[in-house]
PDB file of C-alpha atoms and ligand atoms in Angstrom:
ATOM      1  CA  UNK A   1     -39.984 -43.040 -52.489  1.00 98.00           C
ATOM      2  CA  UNK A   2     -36.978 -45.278 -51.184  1.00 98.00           C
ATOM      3  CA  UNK A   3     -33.638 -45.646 -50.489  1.00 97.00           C
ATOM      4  CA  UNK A   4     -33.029 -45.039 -53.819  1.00 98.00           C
ATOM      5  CA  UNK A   5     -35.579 -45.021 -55.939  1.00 98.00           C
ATOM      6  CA  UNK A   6     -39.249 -44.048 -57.030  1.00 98.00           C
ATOM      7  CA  UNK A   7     -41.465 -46.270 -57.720  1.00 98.00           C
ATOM      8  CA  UNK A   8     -42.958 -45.869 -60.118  1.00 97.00           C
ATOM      9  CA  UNK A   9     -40.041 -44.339 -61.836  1.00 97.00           C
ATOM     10  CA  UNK A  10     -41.988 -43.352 -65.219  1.00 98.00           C
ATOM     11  CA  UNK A  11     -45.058 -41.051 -64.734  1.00 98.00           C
ATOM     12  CA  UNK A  12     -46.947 -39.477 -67.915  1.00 98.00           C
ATOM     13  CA  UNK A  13     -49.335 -36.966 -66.605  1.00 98.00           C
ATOM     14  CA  UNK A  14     -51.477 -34.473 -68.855  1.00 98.00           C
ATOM     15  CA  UNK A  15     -50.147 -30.962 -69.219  1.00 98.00           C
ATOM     16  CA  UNK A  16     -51.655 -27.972 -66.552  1.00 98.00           C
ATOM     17  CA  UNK A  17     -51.820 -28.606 -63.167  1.00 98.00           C
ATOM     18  CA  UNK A  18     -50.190 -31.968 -61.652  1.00 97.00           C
ATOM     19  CA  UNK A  19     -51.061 -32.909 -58.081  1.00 98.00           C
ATOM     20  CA  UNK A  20     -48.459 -36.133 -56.801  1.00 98.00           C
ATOM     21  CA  UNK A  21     -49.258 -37.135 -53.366  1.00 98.00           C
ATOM     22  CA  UNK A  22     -45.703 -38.470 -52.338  1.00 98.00           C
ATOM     23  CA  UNK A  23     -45.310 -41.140 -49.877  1.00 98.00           C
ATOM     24  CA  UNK A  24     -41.728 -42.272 -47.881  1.00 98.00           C
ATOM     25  CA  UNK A  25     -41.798 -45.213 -47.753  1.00 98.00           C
ATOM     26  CA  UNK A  26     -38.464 -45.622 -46.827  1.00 96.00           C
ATOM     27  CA  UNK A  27     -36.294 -47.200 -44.038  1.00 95.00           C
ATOM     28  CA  UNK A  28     -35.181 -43.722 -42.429  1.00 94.00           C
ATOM     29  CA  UNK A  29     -33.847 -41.128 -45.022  1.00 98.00           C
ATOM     30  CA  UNK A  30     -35.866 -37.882 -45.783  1.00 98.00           C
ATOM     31  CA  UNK A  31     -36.438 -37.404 -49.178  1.00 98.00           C
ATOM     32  CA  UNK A  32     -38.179 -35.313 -51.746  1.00 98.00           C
ATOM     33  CA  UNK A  33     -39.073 -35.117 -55.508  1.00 98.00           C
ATOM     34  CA  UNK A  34     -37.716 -32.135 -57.700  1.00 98.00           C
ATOM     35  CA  UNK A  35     -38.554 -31.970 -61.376  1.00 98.00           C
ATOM     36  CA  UNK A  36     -35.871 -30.676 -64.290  1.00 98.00           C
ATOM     37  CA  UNK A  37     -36.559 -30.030 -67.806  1.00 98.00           C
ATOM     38  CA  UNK A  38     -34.583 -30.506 -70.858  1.00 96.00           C
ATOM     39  CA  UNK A  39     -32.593 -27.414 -70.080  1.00 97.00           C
ATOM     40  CA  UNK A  40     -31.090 -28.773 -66.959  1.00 97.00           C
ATOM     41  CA  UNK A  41     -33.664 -26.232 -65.079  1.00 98.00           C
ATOM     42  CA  UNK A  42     -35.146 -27.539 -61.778  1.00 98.00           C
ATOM     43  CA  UNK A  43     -38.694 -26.352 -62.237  1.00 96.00           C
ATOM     44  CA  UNK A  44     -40.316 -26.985 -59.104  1.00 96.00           C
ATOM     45  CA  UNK A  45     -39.675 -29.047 -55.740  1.00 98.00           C
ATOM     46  CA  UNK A  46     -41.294 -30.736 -52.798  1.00 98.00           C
ATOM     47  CA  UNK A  47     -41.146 -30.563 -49.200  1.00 98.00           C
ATOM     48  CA  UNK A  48     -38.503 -32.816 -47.812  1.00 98.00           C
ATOM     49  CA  UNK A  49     -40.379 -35.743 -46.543  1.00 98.00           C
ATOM     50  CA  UNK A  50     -39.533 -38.200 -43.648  1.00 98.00           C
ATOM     51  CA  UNK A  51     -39.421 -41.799 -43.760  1.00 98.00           C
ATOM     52  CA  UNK A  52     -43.079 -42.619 -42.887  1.00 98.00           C
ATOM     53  CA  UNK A  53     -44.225 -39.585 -44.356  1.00 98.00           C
ATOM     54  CA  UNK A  54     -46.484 -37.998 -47.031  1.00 98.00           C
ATOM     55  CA  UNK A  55     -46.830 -34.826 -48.605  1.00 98.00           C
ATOM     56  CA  UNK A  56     -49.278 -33.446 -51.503  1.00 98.00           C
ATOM     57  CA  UNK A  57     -46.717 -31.507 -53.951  1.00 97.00           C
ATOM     58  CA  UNK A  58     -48.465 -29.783 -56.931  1.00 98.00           C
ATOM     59  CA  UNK A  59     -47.175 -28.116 -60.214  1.00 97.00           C
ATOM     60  CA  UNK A  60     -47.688 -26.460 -63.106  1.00 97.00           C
ATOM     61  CA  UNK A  61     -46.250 -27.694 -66.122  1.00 97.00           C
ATOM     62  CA  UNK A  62     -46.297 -27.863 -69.806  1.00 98.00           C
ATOM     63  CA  UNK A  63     -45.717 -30.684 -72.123  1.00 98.00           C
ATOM     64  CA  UNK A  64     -42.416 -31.978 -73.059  1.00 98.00           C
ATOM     65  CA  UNK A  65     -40.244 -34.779 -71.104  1.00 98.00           C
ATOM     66  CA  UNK A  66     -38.683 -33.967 -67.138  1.00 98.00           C
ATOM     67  CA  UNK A  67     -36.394 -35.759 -64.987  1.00 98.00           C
ATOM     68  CA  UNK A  68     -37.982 -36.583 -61.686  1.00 98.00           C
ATOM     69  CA  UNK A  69     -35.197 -36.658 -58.942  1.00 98.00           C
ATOM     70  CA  UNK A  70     -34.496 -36.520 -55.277  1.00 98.00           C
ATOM     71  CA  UNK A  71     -32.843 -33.580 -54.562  1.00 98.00           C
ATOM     72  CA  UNK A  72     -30.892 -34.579 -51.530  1.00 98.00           C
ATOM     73  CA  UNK A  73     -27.290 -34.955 -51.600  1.00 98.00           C
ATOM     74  CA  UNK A  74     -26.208 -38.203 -53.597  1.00 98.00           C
ATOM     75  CA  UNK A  75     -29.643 -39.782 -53.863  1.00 98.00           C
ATOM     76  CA  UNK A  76     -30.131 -38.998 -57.951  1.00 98.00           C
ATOM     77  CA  UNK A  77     -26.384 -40.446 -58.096  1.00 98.00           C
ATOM     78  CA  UNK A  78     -27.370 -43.715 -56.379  1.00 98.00           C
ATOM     79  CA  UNK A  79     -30.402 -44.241 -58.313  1.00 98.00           C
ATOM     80  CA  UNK A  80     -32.860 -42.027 -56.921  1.00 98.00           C
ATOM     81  CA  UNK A  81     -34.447 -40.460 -60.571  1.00 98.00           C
ATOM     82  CA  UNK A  82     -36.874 -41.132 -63.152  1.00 98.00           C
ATOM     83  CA  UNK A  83     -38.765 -39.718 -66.610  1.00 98.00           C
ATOM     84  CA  UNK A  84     -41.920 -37.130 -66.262  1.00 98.00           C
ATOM     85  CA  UNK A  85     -43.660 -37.391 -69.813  1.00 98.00           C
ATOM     86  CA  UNK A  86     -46.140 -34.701 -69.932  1.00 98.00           C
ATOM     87  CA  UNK A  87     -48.880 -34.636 -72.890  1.00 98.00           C
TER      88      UNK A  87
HETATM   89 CU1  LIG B   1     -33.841 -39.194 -51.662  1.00 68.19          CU
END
């Protein structure tokens, strides 16, 4: 994660349990990683994580296709988002 964007931005992962170990490696803004499914619902979130940071942030999930996004204030809106394909 940076200011604004995750790299990489397009994940597929294999339905059940997901583990994403999350690093900042950003210039000084906290930020996290929320997933939303095709209904708009936010399904699950991370800790907010500092620049310089790393967390371990693990779901559940079934298959289908998710927005990854940072849930702080403006970061989706400046480019902060990206596509969770799950199989
Ligand atoms: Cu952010």
């Amino acid at each position: 994660m940076t200011e604004f964007k995750f790299t990489p931005s397009d994940i597929n992962v294999a339905a059940g349990q997901v583990v994403f170990f999350l690093v900042n490696d950003g210039s000084g803004t906290s930020h996290d990683m929320a997933i939303r499914d095709s209904s708009g619902k936010t399904i699950g979130r991370s800790e907010l994580v500092s620049a310089g940071d790393s967390t371990v942030f693990t779901v559940t999930i079934a298959a289908g296709t998710y927005t990854i996004f940072c849930d702080q204030p403006g970061h989706e809106a400046s480019g902060m988002h990206g596509t969770l394909t799950v199989t």
